[in-house]
Amino acid sequence: MNPLTHRRTLLRAGAAALPLAALAPAAQADERSDRLTADQVSSWTDAYLETWRTKNDKAAVRLFTPDAVYEAVPGVAAQTFRGRDAIGRYWRDITAGQSDMTGRHGTPVVTGNRAAVELWVTLRAPALNPDGEHWVTFLETNFLTFAPDGRCRRNTEYWNLQMGRLAPPQGWGTA
């Protein structure tokens, strides 16, 4: 299966309980199935960005283990969501006022079952920029811990919000 077809299949499946081997492109089938790769993290992140773009909380929660921890603001208890129900509620609430979202990710950095990946997201969010044109840009890095089945066990976000619709600088997102 070519990588584009693979990613489309993953997006349709919402990454529901897929083993790490299923997330990898066919070209990596000879690698150990329990070894997390940058391609697997990229596929997961593509699905994550698509669920954000479409505001699909049901698909979003399938990307996470049932006991996952999602830290939208690290160290702030009110911004730490435990379990799929809490993650789903957060996802619905946070995306409700957003529109016209576009996102891309950089090359993931992977070690063991953990990964760091940069995101560049632009969207309309009148509540975040009421006096301007309503465009905001999130410059975000997610630290992810994956379960053996390919779902995320922990997502810790570090982000910076900029007003306006900004393009990434040359060389952004390369490892």
Coordinates of N, CA and C in Angstrom, one line a residue:
M1 N 0.9 -1.2 0.0 CA 0.0 0.0 0.0 C 0.9 1.2 0.0
N2 N 0.6 2.2 -0.9 CA 1.5 3.4 -0.9 C 1.2 4.2 0.3
P3 N 2.1 5.1 0.7 CA 1.9 5.9 1.9 C 0.6 6.8 1.9
L4 N 0.3 7.4 0.7 CA -0.9 8.2 0.7 C -2.2 7.4 0.9
T5 N -2.3 6.2 0.3 CA -3.4 5.3 0.5 C -3.5 4.9 1.9
H6 N -2.3 4.6 2.5 CA -2.2 4.1 3.9 C -2.7 5.2 4.8
R7 N -2.4 6.5 4.6 CA -2.8 7.6 5.5 C -4.3 7.8 5.3
R8 N -4.9 7.7 4.1 CA -6.3 7.8 3.9 C -7.0 6.7 4.7
T9 N -6.5 5.5 4.6 CA -7.1 4.4 5.3 C -7.1 4.6 6.8
L10 N -6.0 5.1 7.3 CA -5.8 5.4 8.7 C -6.8 6.5 9.2
L11 N -7.0 7.5 8.4 CA -7.9 8.6 8.7 C -9.3 8.1 8.8
R12 N -9.7 7.2 7.8 CA -11.1 6.6 7.8 C -11.3 5.8 9.1
A13 N -10.2 5.0 9.4 CA -10.3 4.1 10.6 C -10.3 4.9 11.9
G14 N -9.8 6.1 11.9 CA -9.6 6.8 13.1 C -8.6 6.2 14.0
A15 N -7.7 5.4 13.4 CA -6.6 4.8 14.1 C -7.1 3.9 15.3
A16 N -8.3 3.4 15.1 CA -8.9 2.6 16.2 C -8.1 1.3 16.4
A17 N -7.5 1.2 17.5 CA -6.8 0.0 18.0 C -5.9 -0.7 16.9
L18 N -5.2 0.2 16.2 CA -4.3 -0.4 15.2 C -2.9 -0.7 15.8
P19 N -2.4 -1.9 15.5 CA -1.0 -2.1 16.1 C 0.0 -1.3 15.4
L20 N 1.1 -1.1 16.0 CA 2.2 -0.2 15.4 C 2.5 -0.7 14.0
A21 N 2.6 -2.0 13.8 CA 2.9 -2.5 12.5 C 1.9 -2.0 11.4
A22 N 0.6 -1.9 11.8 CA -0.4 -1.4 10.8 C -0.2 0.0 10.5
L23 N 0.4 0.8 11.4 CA 0.6 2.2 11.1 C 1.7 2.5 10.2
A24 N 2.6 1.5 10.0 CA 3.8 1.7 9.2 C 3.5 1.4 7.8
P25 N 4.2 2.3 6.9 CA 4.0 2.0 5.4 C 4.6 0.6 5.1
A26 N 4.2 0.0 4.0 CA 4.6 -1.3 3.7 C 6.1 -1.4 3.5
A27 N 6.7 -0.4 3.1 CA 8.2 -0.4 2.9 C 8.9 -0.7 4.2
Q28 N 8.3 -0.6 5.4 CA 9.0 -0.8 6.6 C 8.5 -2.1 7.3
A29 N 7.8 -2.9 6.5 CA 7.2 -4.2 7.1 C 8.3 -5.1 7.7
D30 N 9.5 -5.0 7.2 CA 10.5 -5.9 7.7 C 11.1 -5.4 9.0
E31 N 10.8 -4.3 9.5 CA 11.3 -3.8 10.8 C 10.5 -4.4 11.9
R32 N 11.1 -4.4 13.1 CA 10.3 -5.0 14.2 C 9.0 -4.2 14.4
S33 N 7.9 -5.0 14.7 CA 6.6 -4.3 14.8 C 6.4 -3.5 16.0
D34 N 7.3 -3.8 17.1 CA 7.1 -3.0 18.3 C 8.0 -1.8 18.4
R35 N 8.7 -1.5 17.3 CA 9.6 -0.3 17.2 C 8.8 0.9 16.6
L36 N 8.6 1.9 17.3 CA 7.9 3.1 16.8 C 8.8 3.8 15.8
T37 N 8.2 4.2 14.7 CA 9.0 4.9 13.7 C 8.4 6.3 13.4
A38 N 9.2 7.1 12.8 CA 8.8 8.5 12.4 C 7.6 8.4 11.5
D39 N 7.6 7.4 10.6 CA 6.4 7.3 9.6 C 5.1 7.0 10.4
Q40 N 5.2 6.2 11.4 CA 4.0 5.8 12.2 C 3.5 7.1 13.0
V41 N 4.5 7.8 13.5 CA 4.1 9.1 14.2 C 3.5 10.1 13.2
S42 N 4.1 10.2 12.0 CA 3.5 11.0 11.0 C 2.1 10.6 10.6
S43 N 1.8 9.3 10.5 CA 0.5 8.9 10.2 C -0.5 9.2 11.3
W44 N -0.1 9.0 12.5 CA -0.9 9.3 13.7 C -1.2 10.8 13.7
T45 N -0.2 11.6 13.5 CA -0.3 13.1 13.5 C -1.2 13.5 12.4
D46 N -1.1 12.9 11.2 CA -2.0 13.3 10.1 C -3.5 13.0 10.5
A47 N -3.7 11.9 11.2 CA -5.1 11.6 11.6 C -5.5 12.6 12.7
Y48 N -4.6 12.9 13.6 CA -4.9 13.9 14.6 C -5.3 15.3 14.0
L49 N -4.5 15.7 13.1 CA -4.8 17.0 12.4 C -6.1 17.0 11.6
E50 N -6.4 15.8 11.0 CA -7.7 15.7 10.3 C -8.9 15.7 11.2
T51 N -8.7 15.1 12.4 CA -9.8 15.1 13.4 C -10.0 16.6 13.9
W52 N -8.9 17.3 14.0 CA -9.0 18.7 14.4 C -9.7 19.5 13.3
R53 N -9.3 19.3 12.1 CA -9.9 20.1 11.0 C -11.4 19.8 10.8
T54 N -11.8 18.6 11.0 CA -13.2 18.2 10.9 C -14.0 18.3 12.2
K55 N -13.3 18.6 13.2 CA -14.0 18.7 14.6 C -14.6 17.4 14.9
N56 N -14.0 16.3 14.6 CA -14.5 14.9 14.8 C -14.0 14.4 16.1
D57 N -14.8 14.6 17.2 CA -14.3 14.2 18.5 C -14.4 12.7 18.6
K58 N -15.3 12.0 17.9 CA -15.3 10.6 18.0 C -14.1 9.9 17.4
A59 N -13.6 10.4 16.3 CA -12.4 9.9 15.7 C -11.2 10.3 16.5
A60 N -11.2 11.5 17.1 CA -10.1 12.0 17.9 C -9.9 11.1 19.1
V61 N -10.9 10.7 19.8 CA -10.7 9.9 21.0 C -10.2 8.5 20.6
R62 N -10.5 8.0 19.4 CA -10.0 6.7 19.0 C -8.5 6.7 18.8
L63 N -7.9 7.9 18.7 CA -6.5 7.9 18.5 C -5.8 7.7 19.9
F64 N -6.5 7.7 21.0 CA -6.0 7.6 22.3 C -6.4 6.3 23.0
T65 N -5.6 5.9 23.9 CA -5.9 4.7 24.7 C -7.1 5.1 25.7
P66 N -7.8 4.1 26.2 CA -8.9 4.5 27.1 C -8.5 5.3 28.3
D67 N -7.3 5.0 28.8 CA -6.8 5.7 30.0 C -5.8 6.8 29.7
A68 N -5.8 7.3 28.5 CA -4.9 8.4 28.0 C -5.0 9.6 28.9
V69 N -3.8 10.3 28.9 CA -3.8 11.7 29.5 C -3.4 12.7 28.5
Y70 N -4.2 13.7 28.4 CA -4.0 14.8 27.4 C -3.8 16.1 28.2
E71 N -2.6 16.6 28.1 CA -2.2 17.8 28.8 C -2.2 19.0 27.8
A72 N -3.3 19.7 27.8 CA -3.4 20.9 26.9 C -2.5 22.0 27.4
V73 N -2.4 22.2 28.7 CA -1.4 23.1 29.3 C -0.8 22.3 30.4
P74 N 0.5 21.9 30.3 CA 1.2 21.1 31.3 C 1.2 21.8 32.6
G75 N 0.9 21.0 33.7 CA 1.0 21.5 35.0 C -0.3 22.2 35.5
V76 N -1.3 22.4 34.6 CA -2.5 23.0 35.0 C -3.6 21.9 35.1
A77 N -4.0 21.6 36.3 CA -5.0 20.5 36.5 C -6.3 20.7 35.7
A78 N -6.8 21.9 35.5 CA -8.0 22.1 34.8 C -7.8 22.0 33.3
Q79 N -6.6 21.9 32.8 CA -6.3 21.6 31.4 C -5.6 20.3 31.2
T80 N -5.8 19.4 32.1 CA -5.3 18.0 32.0 C -6.5 17.1 31.9
F81 N -6.6 16.3 30.9 CA -7.8 15.5 30.6 C -7.4 14.0 30.7
R82 N -8.1 13.3 31.5 CA -7.8 11.9 31.7 C -8.9 11.0 31.2
G83 N -8.6 10.1 30.3 CA -9.6 9.2 29.7 C -10.3 9.7 28.5
R84 N -10.8 8.9 27.7 CA -11.4 9.2 26.4 C -12.6 10.2 26.6
D85 N -13.4 9.9 27.6 CA -14.6 10.8 27.8 C -14.2 12.3 28.0
A86 N -13.2 12.5 28.9 CA -12.7 13.8 29.2 C -12.0 14.4 27.9
I87 N -11.3 13.6 27.2 CA -10.6 14.1 26.0 C -11.7 14.5 25.0
G88 N -12.7 13.7 24.8 CA -13.8 14.0 23.9 C -14.5 15.3 24.2
R89 N -14.8 15.5 25.5 CA -15.4 16.7 25.9 C -14.5 17.9 25.6
Y90 N -13.3 17.8 26.0 CA -12.3 18.9 25.7 C -12.3 19.2 24.2
W91 N -12.2 18.1 23.4 CA -12.1 18.3 21.9 C -13.3 19.0 21.4
R92 N -14.5 18.6 21.8 CA -15.7 19.3 21.4 C -15.7 20.7 21.8
D93 N -15.4 21.0 23.0 CA -15.4 22.4 23.5 C -14.4 23.3 22.8
I94 N -13.2 22.8 22.6 CA -12.1 23.6 22.1 C -12.2 23.8 20.6
T95 N -12.8 22.9 19.9 CA -12.9 23.1 18.4 C -14.3 23.8 18.0
A96 N -15.2 23.9 19.0 CA -16.5 24.5 18.6 C -16.5 25.8 18.0
G97 N -15.6 26.7 18.4 CA -15.6 28.1 17.9 C -14.5 28.3 16.8
Q98 N -14.0 27.2 16.3 CA -12.9 27.2 15.3 C -13.5 26.9 13.9
S99 N -12.8 27.5 12.9 CA -13.2 27.1 11.5 C -12.0 27.3 10.6
D100 N -12.1 26.8 9.4 CA -11.1 27.0 8.4 C -9.7 26.6 8.9
M101 N -9.6 25.5 9.6 CA -8.3 25.0 10.2 C -7.5 24.4 9.1
T102 N -6.2 24.7 9.1 CA -5.3 24.0 8.3 C -4.1 23.7 9.2
G103 N -3.5 22.6 9.0 CA -2.4 22.2 9.8 C -1.4 21.3 9.1
R104 N -0.2 21.4 9.6 CA 0.9 20.5 9.0 C 1.8 20.2 10.2
H105 N 2.6 19.2 10.0 CA 3.5 18.8 11.1 C 4.9 18.6 10.5
G106 N 5.9 18.8 11.4 CA 7.3 18.6 11.0 C 7.6 17.1 11.1
T107 N 8.9 16.9 10.9 CA 9.4 15.5 11.0 C 9.5 15.1 12.4
P108 N 8.8 14.0 12.8 CA 8.9 13.6 14.2 C 10.3 13.2 14.7
V109 N 10.5 13.4 15.9 CA 11.8 12.9 16.6 C 11.3 11.7 17.5
V110 N 11.8 10.5 17.3 CA 11.3 9.4 18.0 C 12.4 8.7 18.8
T111 N 12.1 8.3 20.0 CA 13.0 7.5 20.8 C 12.1 6.5 21.6
G112 N 12.4 5.3 21.4 CA 11.5 4.2 22.1 C 10.1 4.4 21.7
N113 N 9.2 4.5 22.7 CA 7.8 4.7 22.4 C 7.3 6.1 22.6
R114 N 8.3 7.0 22.6 CA 8.0 8.5 22.7 C 8.4 9.2 21.4
A115 N 7.6 10.3 21.2 CA 7.9 11.1 20.0 C 7.7 12.6 20.3
A116 N 8.4 13.4 19.7 CA 8.1 14.9 19.7 C 7.8 15.3 18.2
V117 N 6.8 16.1 18.1 CA 6.4 16.5 16.7 C 5.9 17.9 16.8
E118 N 6.4 18.8 15.8 CA 6.0 20.2 15.8 C 4.7 20.2 14.9
L119 N 3.8 21.1 15.3 CA 2.6 21.4 14.5 C 2.6 22.9 14.1
W120 N 2.1 23.2 12.9 CA 1.9 24.6 12.5 C 0.4 24.6 12.1
V121 N -0.4 25.3 12.9 CA -1.9 25.3 12.6 C -2.4 26.7 12.5
T122 N -3.2 27.0 11.5 CA -3.9 28.3 11.3 C -5.4 28.0 11.3
L123 N -6.1 28.9 11.9 CA -7.5 28.7 12.0 C -8.2 30.0 12.3
R124 N -9.5 30.1 12.0 CA -10.3 31.2 12.5 C -10.8 30.9 13.8
A125 N -10.6 31.9 14.7 CA -11.1 31.8 16.1 C -11.5 33.1 16.6
P126 N -12.7 33.6 16.4 CA -13.1 34.9 16.8 C -13.0 35.2 18.3
A127 N -13.2 34.1 19.1 CA -13.1 34.3 20.5 C -11.7 34.6 21.0
L128 N -10.7 34.1 20.2 CA -9.3 34.4 20.5 C -8.7 35.7 20.0
N129 N -9.4 36.2 19.0 CA -8.9 37.4 18.3 C -10.1 38.3 17.9
P130 N -10.9 38.8 18.9 CA -12.1 39.5 18.6 C -11.9 40.8 17.9
D131 N -10.8 41.5 18.0 CA -10.6 42.8 17.4 C -9.9 42.7 16.0
G132 N -9.5 41.5 15.6 CA -8.7 41.4 14.4 C -9.5 40.7 13.3
E133 N -8.8 40.1 12.4 CA -9.4 39.4 11.3 C -9.8 38.0 11.7
H134 N -9.6 37.6 12.9 CA -10.0 36.3 13.5 C -9.1 35.1 13.2
W135 N -8.0 35.4 12.4 CA -7.1 34.3 12.2 C -6.1 34.2 13.3
V136 N -5.7 33.0 13.7 CA -4.7 32.8 14.7 C -3.8 31.6 14.2
T137 N -2.6 31.6 14.6 CA -1.6 30.6 14.3 C -1.1 30.0 15.6
F138 N -1.2 28.7 15.6 CA -0.6 27.9 16.8 C 0.7 27.3 16.3
L139 N 1.7 27.6 17.1 CA 3.0 27.0 16.9 C 3.1 26.0 18.0
E140 N 3.1 24.8 17.8 CA 2.9 23.8 18.8 C 3.9 22.6 18.7
T141 N 4.3 22.1 19.8 CA 5.1 20.9 19.9 C 4.4 19.9 20.8
N142 N 4.2 18.7 20.3 CA 3.5 17.7 21.1 C 4.5 16.6 21.5
F143 N 4.5 16.3 22.8 CA 5.3 15.2 23.3 C 4.4 14.0 23.5
L144 N 4.6 12.9 22.8 CA 3.6 11.8 22.7 C 4.2 10.6 23.2
T145 N 3.5 9.8 24.0 CA 3.9 8.5 24.4 C 2.9 7.5 23.8
F146 N 3.3 6.5 23.1 CA 2.5 5.6 22.4 C 2.4 4.2 23.1
A147 N 1.2 3.6 23.1 CA 1.0 2.2 23.5 C 1.4 1.3 22.4
P148 N 1.6 0.0 22.7 CA 2.0 -0.9 21.7 C 1.0 -1.1 20.5
D149 N -0.2 -0.7 20.8 CA -1.2 -0.9 19.7 C -1.3 0.4 18.8
G150 N -0.4 1.3 19.0 CA -0.3 2.5 18.1 C -1.1 3.7 18.5
R151 N -1.9 3.5 19.6 CA -2.6 4.7 20.1 C -1.8 5.5 21.1
C152 N -2.2 6.7 21.2 CA -1.4 7.6 22.1 C -1.9 7.4 23.6
R153 N -0.9 7.2 24.4 CA -1.2 7.1 25.9 C -1.1 8.4 26.6
R154 N -0.2 9.3 26.1 CA -0.1 10.6 26.7 C 0.3 11.6 25.6
N155 N -0.4 12.8 25.7 CA -0.1 13.9 24.8 C 0.1 15.1 25.7
T156 N 1.3 15.7 25.6 CA 1.6 16.9 26.3 C 1.9 18.0 25.3
E157 N 1.1 19.0 25.3 CA 1.3 20.1 24.3 C 2.0 21.3 24.9
Y158 N 2.9 21.9 24.1 CA 3.5 23.1 24.4 C 3.3 24.0 23.2
W159 N 2.6 25.1 23.4 CA 2.2 25.9 22.2 C 2.4 27.4 22.5
N160 N 2.4 28.1 21.4 CA 2.5 29.6 21.3 C 1.4 30.0 20.4
L161 N 0.6 31.0 20.8 CA -0.5 31.5 19.9 C 0.0 32.8 19.4
Q162 N -0.1 33.0 18.1 CA 0.2 34.2 17.4 C -1.1 34.7 16.7
M163 N -1.4 36.0 16.7 CA -2.5 36.6 16.0 C -2.2 36.7 14.5
G164 N -3.1 36.3 13.7 CA -2.9 36.4 12.3 C -2.7 35.0 11.7
R165 N -2.6 35.0 10.4 CA -2.4 33.8 9.6 C -1.0 33.8 9.1
L166 N -0.1 33.1 9.8 CA 1.3 33.1 9.6 C 1.8 31.8 8.8
A167 N 2.7 32.0 8.0 CA 3.3 30.8 7.3 C 4.6 30.4 8.0
P168 N 4.9 29.1 8.0 CA 6.1 28.7 8.7 C 7.4 29.3 8.0
P169 N 8.4 29.5 8.7 CA 9.7 30.0 8.1 C 10.3 28.9 7.3
Q170 N 11.2 29.2 6.4 CA 11.9 28.2 5.6 C 12.7 27.3 6.5
G171 N 12.6 26.0 6.3 CA 13.3 25.0 7.1 C 12.5 24.6 8.3
W172 N 11.3 25.1 8.6 CA 10.6 24.8 9.7 C 10.2 23.3 9.7
G173 N 10.3 22.6 10.8 CA 9.8 21.3 11.0 C 10.7 20.2 10.5
T174 N 11.9 20.5 10.2 CA 12.9 19.5 9.8 C 13.7 19.0 11.0
A175 N 13.9 17.7 11.1 CA 14.6 17.2 12.2 C 16.1 17.4 12.1

